[in-house]
PDB file of C-alpha atoms in Angstrom:
ATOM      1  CA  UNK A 827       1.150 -44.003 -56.460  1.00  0.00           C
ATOM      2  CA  UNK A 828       2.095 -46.075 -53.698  1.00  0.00           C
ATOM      3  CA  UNK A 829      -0.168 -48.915 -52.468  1.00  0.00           C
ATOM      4  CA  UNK A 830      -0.951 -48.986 -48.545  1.00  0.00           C
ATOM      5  CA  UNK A 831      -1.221 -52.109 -46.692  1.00  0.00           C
ATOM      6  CA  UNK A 832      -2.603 -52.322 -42.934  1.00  0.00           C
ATOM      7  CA  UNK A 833      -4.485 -54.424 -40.182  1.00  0.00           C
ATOM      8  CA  UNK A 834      -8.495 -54.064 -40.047  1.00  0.00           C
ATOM      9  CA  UNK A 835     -10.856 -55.400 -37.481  1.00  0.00           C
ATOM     10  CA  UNK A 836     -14.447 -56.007 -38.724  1.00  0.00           C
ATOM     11  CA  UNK A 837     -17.518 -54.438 -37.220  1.00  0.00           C
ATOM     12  CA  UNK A 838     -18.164 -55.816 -34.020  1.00  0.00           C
ATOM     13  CA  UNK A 839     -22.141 -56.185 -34.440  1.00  0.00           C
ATOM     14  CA  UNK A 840     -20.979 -58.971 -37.258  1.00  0.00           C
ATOM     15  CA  UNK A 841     -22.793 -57.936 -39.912  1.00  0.00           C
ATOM     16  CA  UNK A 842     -21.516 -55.843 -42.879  1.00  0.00           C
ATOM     17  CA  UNK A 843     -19.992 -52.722 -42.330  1.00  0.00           C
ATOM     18  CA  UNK A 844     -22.362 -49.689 -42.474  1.00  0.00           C
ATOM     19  CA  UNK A 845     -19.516 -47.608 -41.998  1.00  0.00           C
ATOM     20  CA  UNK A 846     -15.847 -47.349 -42.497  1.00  0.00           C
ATOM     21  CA  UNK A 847     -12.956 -45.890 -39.827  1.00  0.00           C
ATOM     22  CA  UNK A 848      -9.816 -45.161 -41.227  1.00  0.00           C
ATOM     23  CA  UNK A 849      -6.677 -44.832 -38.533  1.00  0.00           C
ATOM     24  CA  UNK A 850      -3.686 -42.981 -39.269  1.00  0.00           C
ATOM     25  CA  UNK A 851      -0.838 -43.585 -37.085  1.00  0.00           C
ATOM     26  CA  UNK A 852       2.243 -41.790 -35.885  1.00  0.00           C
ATOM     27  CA  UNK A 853       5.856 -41.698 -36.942  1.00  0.00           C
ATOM     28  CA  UNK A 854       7.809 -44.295 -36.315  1.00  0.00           C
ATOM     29  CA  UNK A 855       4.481 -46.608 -35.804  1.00  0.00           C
ATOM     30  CA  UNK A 856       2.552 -48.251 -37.808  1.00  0.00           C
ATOM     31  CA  UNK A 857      -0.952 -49.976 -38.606  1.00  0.00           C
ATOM     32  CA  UNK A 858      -0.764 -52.572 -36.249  1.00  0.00           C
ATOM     33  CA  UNK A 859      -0.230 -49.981 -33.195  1.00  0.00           C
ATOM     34  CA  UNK A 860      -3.161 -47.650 -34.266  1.00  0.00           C
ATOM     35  CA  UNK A 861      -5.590 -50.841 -34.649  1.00  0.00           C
ATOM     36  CA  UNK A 862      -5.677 -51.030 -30.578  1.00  0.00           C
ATOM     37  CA  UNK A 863      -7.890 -48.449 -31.087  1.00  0.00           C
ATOM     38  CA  UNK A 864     -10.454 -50.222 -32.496  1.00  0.00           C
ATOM     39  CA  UNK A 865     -12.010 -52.171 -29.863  1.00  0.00           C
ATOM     40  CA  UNK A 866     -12.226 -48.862 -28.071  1.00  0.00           C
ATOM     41  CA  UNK A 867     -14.119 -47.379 -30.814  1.00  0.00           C
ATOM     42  CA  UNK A 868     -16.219 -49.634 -31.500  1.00  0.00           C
ATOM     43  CA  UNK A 869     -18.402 -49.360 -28.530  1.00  0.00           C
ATOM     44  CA  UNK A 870     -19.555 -46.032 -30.145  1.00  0.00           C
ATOM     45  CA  UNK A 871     -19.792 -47.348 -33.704  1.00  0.00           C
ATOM     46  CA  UNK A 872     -20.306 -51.185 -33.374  1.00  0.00           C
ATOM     47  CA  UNK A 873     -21.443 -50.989 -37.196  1.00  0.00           C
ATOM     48  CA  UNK A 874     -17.667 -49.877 -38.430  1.00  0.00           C
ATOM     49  CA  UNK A 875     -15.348 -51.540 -39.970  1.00  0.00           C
ATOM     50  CA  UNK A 876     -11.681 -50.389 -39.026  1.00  0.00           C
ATOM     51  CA  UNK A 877      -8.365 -50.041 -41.249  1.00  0.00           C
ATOM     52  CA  UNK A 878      -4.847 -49.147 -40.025  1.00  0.00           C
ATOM     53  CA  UNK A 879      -2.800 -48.866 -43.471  1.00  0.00           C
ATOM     54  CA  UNK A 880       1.380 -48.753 -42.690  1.00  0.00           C
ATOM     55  CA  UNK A 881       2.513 -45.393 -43.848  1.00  0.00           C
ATOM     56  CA  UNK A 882       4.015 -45.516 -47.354  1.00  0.00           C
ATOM     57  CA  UNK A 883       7.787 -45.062 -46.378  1.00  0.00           C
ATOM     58  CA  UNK A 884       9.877 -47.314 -43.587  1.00  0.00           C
ATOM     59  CA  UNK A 885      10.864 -44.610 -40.725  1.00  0.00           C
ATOM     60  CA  UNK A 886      14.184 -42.971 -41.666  1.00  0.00           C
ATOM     61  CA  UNK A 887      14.722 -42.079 -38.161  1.00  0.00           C
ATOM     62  CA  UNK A 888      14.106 -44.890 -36.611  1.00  0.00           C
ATOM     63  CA  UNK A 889      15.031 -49.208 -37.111  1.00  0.00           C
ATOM     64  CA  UNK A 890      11.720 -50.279 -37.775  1.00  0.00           C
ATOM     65  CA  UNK A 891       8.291 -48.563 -37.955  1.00  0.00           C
ATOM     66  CA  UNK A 892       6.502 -46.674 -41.106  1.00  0.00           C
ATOM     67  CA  UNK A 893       6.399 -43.001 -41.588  1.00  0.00           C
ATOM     68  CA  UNK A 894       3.562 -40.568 -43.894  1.00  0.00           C
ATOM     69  CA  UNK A 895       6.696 -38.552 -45.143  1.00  0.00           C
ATOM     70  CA  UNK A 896      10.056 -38.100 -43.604  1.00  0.00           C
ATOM     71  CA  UNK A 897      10.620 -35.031 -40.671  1.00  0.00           C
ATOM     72  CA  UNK A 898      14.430 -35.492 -40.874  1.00  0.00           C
ATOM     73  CA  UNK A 899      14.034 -31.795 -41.765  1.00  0.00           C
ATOM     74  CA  UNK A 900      10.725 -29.755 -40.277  1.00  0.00           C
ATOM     75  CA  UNK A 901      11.116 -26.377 -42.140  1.00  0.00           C
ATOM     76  CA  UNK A 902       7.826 -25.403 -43.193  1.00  0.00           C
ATOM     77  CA  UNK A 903       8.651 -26.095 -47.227  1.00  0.00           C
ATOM     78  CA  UNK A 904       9.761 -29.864 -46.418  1.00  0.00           C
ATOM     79  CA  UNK A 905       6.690 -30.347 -44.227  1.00  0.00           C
ATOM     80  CA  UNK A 906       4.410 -29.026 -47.004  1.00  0.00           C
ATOM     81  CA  UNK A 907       6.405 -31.324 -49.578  1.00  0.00           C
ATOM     82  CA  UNK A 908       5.557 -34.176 -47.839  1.00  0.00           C
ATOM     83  CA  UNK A 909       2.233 -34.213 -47.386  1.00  0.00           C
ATOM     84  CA  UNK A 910       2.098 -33.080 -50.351  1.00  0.00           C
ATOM     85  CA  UNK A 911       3.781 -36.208 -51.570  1.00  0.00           C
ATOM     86  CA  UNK A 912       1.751 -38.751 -49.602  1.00  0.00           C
ATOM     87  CA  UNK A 913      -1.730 -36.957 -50.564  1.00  0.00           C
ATOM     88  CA  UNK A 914      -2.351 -39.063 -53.797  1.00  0.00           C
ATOM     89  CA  UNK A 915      -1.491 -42.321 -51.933  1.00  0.00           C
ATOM     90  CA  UNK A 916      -3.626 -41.565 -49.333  1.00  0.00           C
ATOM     91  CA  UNK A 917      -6.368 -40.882 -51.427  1.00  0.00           C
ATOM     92  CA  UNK A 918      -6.748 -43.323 -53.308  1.00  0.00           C
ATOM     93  CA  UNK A 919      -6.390 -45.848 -50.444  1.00  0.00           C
ATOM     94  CA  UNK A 920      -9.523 -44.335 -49.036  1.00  0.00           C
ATOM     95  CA  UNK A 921     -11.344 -44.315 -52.407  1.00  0.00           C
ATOM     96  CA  UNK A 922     -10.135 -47.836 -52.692  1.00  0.00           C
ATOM     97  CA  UNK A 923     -11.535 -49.270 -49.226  1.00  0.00           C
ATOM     98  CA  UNK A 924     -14.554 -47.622 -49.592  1.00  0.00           C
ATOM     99  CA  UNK A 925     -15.139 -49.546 -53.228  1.00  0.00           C
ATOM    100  CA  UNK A 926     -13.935 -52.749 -51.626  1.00  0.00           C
ATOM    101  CA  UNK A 927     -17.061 -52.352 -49.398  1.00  0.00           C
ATOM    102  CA  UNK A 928     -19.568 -50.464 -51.497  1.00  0.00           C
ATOM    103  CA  UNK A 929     -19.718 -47.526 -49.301  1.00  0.00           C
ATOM    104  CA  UNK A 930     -19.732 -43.931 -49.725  1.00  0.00           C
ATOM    105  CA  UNK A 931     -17.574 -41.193 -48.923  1.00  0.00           C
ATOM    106  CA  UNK A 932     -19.978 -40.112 -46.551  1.00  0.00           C
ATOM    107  CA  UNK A 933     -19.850 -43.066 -44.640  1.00  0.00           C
ATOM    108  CA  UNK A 934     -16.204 -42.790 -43.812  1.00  0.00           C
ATOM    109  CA  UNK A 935     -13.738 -41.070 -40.685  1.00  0.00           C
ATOM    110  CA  UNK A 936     -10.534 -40.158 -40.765  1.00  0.00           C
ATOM    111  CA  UNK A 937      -8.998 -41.101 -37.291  1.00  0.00           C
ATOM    112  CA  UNK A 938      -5.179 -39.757 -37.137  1.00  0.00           C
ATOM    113  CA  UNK A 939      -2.677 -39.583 -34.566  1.00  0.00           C
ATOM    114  CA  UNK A 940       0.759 -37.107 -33.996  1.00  0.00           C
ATOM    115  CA  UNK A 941       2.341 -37.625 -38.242  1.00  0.00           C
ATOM    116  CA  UNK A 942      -1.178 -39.269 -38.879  1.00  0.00           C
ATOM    117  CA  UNK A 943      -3.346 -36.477 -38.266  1.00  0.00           C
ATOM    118  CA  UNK A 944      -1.133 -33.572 -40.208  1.00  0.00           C
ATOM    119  CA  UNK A 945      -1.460 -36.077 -43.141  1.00  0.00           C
ATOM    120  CA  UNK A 946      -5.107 -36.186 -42.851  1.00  0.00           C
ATOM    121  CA  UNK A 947      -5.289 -32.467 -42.303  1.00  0.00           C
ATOM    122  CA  UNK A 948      -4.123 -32.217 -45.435  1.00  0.00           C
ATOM    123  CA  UNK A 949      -5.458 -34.900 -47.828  1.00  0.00           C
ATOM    124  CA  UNK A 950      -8.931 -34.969 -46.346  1.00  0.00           C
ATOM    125  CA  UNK A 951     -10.224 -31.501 -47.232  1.00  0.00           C
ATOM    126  CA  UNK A 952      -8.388 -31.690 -50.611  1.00  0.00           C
ATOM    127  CA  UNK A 953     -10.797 -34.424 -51.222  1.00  0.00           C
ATOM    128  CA  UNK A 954     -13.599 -33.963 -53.845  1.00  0.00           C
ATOM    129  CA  UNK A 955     -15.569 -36.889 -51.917  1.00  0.00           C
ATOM    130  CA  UNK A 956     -16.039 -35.334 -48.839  1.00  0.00           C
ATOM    131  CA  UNK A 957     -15.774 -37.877 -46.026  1.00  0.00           C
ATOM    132  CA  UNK A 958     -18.246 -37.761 -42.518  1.00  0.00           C
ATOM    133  CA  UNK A 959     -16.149 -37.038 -40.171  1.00  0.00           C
ATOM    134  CA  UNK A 960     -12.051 -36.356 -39.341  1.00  0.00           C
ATOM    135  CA  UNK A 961     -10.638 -36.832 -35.808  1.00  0.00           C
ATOM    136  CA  UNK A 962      -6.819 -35.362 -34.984  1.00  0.00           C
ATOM    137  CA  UNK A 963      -5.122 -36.526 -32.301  1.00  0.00           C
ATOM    138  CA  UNK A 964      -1.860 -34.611 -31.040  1.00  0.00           C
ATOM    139  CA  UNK A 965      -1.112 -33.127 -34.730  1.00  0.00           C
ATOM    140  CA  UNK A 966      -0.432 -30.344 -36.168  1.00  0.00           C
ATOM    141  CA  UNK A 967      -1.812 -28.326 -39.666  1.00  0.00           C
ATOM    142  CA  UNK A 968       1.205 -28.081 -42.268  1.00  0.00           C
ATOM    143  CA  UNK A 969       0.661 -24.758 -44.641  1.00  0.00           C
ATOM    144  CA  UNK A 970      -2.448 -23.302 -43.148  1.00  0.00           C
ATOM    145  CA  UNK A 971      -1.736 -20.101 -45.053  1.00  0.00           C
ATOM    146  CA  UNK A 972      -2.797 -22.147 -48.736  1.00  0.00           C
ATOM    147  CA  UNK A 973      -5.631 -24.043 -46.675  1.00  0.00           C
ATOM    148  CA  UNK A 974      -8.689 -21.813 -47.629  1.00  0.00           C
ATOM    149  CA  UNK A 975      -7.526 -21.476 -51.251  1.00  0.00           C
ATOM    150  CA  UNK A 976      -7.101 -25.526 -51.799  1.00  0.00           C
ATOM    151  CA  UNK A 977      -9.947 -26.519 -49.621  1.00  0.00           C
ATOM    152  CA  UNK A 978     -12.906 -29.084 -51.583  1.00  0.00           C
ATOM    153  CA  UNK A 979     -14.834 -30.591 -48.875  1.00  0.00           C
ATOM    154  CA  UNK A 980     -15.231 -29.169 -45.457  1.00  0.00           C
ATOM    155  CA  UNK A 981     -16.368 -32.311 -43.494  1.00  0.00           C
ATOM    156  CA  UNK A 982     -17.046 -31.617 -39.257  1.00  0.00           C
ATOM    157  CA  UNK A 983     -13.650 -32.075 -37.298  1.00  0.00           C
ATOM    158  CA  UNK A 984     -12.542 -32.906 -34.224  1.00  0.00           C
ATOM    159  CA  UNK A 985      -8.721 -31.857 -32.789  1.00  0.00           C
ATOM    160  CA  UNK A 986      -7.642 -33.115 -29.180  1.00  0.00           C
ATOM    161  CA  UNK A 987      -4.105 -32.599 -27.672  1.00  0.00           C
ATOM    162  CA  UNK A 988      -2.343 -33.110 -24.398  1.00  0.00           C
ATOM    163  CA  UNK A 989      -1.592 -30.255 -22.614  1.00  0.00           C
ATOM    164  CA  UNK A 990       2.057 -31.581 -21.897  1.00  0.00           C
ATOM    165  CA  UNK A 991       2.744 -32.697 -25.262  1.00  0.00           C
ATOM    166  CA  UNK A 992       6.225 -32.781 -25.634  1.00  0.00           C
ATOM    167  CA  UNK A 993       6.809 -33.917 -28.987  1.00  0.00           C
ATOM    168  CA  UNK A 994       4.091 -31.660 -30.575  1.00  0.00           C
ATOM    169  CA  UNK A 995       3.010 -28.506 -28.351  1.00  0.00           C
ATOM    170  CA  UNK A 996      -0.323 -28.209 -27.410  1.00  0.00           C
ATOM    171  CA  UNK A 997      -0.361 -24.901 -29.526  1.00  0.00           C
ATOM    172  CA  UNK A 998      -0.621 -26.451 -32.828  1.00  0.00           C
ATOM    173  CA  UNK A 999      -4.236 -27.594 -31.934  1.00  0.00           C
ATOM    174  CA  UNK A1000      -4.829 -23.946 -31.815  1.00  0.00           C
ATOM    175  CA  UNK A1001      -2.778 -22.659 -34.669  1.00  0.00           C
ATOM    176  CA  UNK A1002      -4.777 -25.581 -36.648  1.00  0.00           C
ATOM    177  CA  UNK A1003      -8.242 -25.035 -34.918  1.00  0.00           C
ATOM    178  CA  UNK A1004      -8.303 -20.828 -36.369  1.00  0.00           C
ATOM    179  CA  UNK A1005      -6.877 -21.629 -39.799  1.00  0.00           C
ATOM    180  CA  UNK A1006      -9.862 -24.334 -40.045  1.00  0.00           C
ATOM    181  CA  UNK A1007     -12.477 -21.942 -38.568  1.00  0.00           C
ATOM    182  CA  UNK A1008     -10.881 -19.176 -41.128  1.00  0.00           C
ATOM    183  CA  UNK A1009     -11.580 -21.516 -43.608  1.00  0.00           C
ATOM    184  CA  UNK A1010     -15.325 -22.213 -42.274  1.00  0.00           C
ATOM    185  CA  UNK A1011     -14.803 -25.590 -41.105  1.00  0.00           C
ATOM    186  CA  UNK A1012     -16.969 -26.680 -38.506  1.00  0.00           C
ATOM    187  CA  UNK A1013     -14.060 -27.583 -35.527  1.00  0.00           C
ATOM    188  CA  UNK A1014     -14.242 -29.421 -32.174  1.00  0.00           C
ATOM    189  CA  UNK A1015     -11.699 -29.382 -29.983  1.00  0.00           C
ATOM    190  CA  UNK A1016     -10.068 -30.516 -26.088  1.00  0.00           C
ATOM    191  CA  UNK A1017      -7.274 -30.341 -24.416  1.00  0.00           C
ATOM    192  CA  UNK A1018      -6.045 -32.995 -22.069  1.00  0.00           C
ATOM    193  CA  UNK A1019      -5.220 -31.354 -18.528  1.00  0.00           C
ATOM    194  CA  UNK A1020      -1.348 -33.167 -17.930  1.00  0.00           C
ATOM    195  CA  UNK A1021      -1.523 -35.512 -20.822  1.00  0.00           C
ATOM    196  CA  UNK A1022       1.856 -35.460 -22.544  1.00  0.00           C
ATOM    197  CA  UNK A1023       1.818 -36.980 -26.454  1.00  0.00           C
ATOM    198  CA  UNK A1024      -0.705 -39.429 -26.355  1.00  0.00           C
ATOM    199  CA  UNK A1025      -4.413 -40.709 -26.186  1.00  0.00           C
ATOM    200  CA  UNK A1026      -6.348 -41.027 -22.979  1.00  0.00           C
ATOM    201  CA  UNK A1027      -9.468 -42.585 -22.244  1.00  0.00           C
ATOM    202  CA  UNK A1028     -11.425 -39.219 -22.010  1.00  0.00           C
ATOM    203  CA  UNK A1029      -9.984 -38.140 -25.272  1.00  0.00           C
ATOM    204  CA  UNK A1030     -11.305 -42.036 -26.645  1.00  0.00           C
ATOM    205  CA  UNK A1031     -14.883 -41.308 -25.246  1.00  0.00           C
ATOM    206  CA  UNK A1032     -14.569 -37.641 -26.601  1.00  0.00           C
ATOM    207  CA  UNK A1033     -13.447 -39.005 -30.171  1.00  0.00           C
ATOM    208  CA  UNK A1034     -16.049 -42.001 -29.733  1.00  0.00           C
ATOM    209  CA  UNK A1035     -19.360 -39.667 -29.199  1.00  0.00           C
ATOM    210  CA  UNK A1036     -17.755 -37.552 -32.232  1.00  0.00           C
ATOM    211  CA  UNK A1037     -18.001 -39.981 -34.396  1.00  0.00           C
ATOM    212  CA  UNK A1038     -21.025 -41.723 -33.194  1.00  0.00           C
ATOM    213  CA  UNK A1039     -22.749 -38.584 -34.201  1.00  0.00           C
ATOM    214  CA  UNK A1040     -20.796 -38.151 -37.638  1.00  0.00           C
ATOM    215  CA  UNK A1041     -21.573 -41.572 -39.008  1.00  0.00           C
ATOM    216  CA  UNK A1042     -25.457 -42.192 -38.739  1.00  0.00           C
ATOM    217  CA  UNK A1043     -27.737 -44.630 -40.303  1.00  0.00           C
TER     218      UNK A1043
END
């Protein structure tokens, strides 16, 4: 198992954190670009505490930057491999974070962007602790067909995409959205009119009052 490492921002009431936010980010990224998301955030959910972790692997298509798993090759079987690969570290990273501040799984979301949110659409209902809340941005959901069999925890989820995604079409948030709902997942979901592959501030405000209602006192 690989140990993750990333930027976190406290909660921005000052106290303890009630509440824990976990961001995932992209390809070629890493925690320290995904943590600008915080301050954002925290308007919604002043008592959460933030954490970017760096993806486990340096980017093997890129010169610097982290990566979840690599997409040198994107047949479905590689994909599936590599999340595959990075669930266990992922887990226990969570598990770990949420010890570090006596917290419960409950009291946790799963924010992930573009590589970031097909590894938490994976890992996250694997889980047997079944965290409050997961938010994708721009992703996609690797092997939906073995999603119902594998699923453990079906926590409320939010998917938002750009409409002019070019990296990612904006048809994966569908594809994802009816293999979730198939699996009787509970699924939110907006696309950005002219947005290409990224995060506006509607989509923040959308993602904010998401998990402002997820992660309650």
């Amino acid at each position: 198992m690989r140990a993750l490492r990333g930027p976190e921002v406290a909660p921005a009431d000052g106290r303890s954190p009630q509440f824990l936010v976990i961001l995932l980010h992209g390809v070629g990224a890493d925690g320290a670009d995904l943590i600008d998301l915080a301050p954002m955030l925290q308007r919604y959910v002043p008592h959460a505490a933030f954490v970017a972790p760096n993806g486990p692997e340096r980017c093997d298509m890129a010169p610097m930057g982290y990566q979840w798993f690599s997409l040198r090759d994107r047949r479905p079987e590689a994909l599936l491999a590599g999340v595959q690969a990075v669930r266990a570290d992922l887990d226990a990273f969570i598990d770990a974070e949420l010890q570090a501040r006596s917290l419960p799984a409950s009291a946790c979301a799963i924010v992930g962007f573009s590589q970031g949110t097909m590894t938490a659409l994976h890992v996250v209902p694997r889980r047997t602790d079944s965290v409050a809340a997961l938010v994708g941005f721009s992703g996609a959901l690797v092997g939906p067909e073995r999603l119902a069999g594998e699923v453990r925890s079906k926590p409320p989820i939010l998917l938002i995409h750009g409409e002019a995604d070019e990296i990612v079409p904006a048809g994966s948030l569908f594809a994802a959205r009816d293999a979730l709902e198939s699996a009787e997942f509970a699924v939110q979901w907006q696309i950005r009119p002219r947005l290409g592959h990224g995060i506006d501030p509607d989509g923040i405000d959308h993602a904010g009052r998401f998990l402002r209602a997820a992660l309650t006192t």
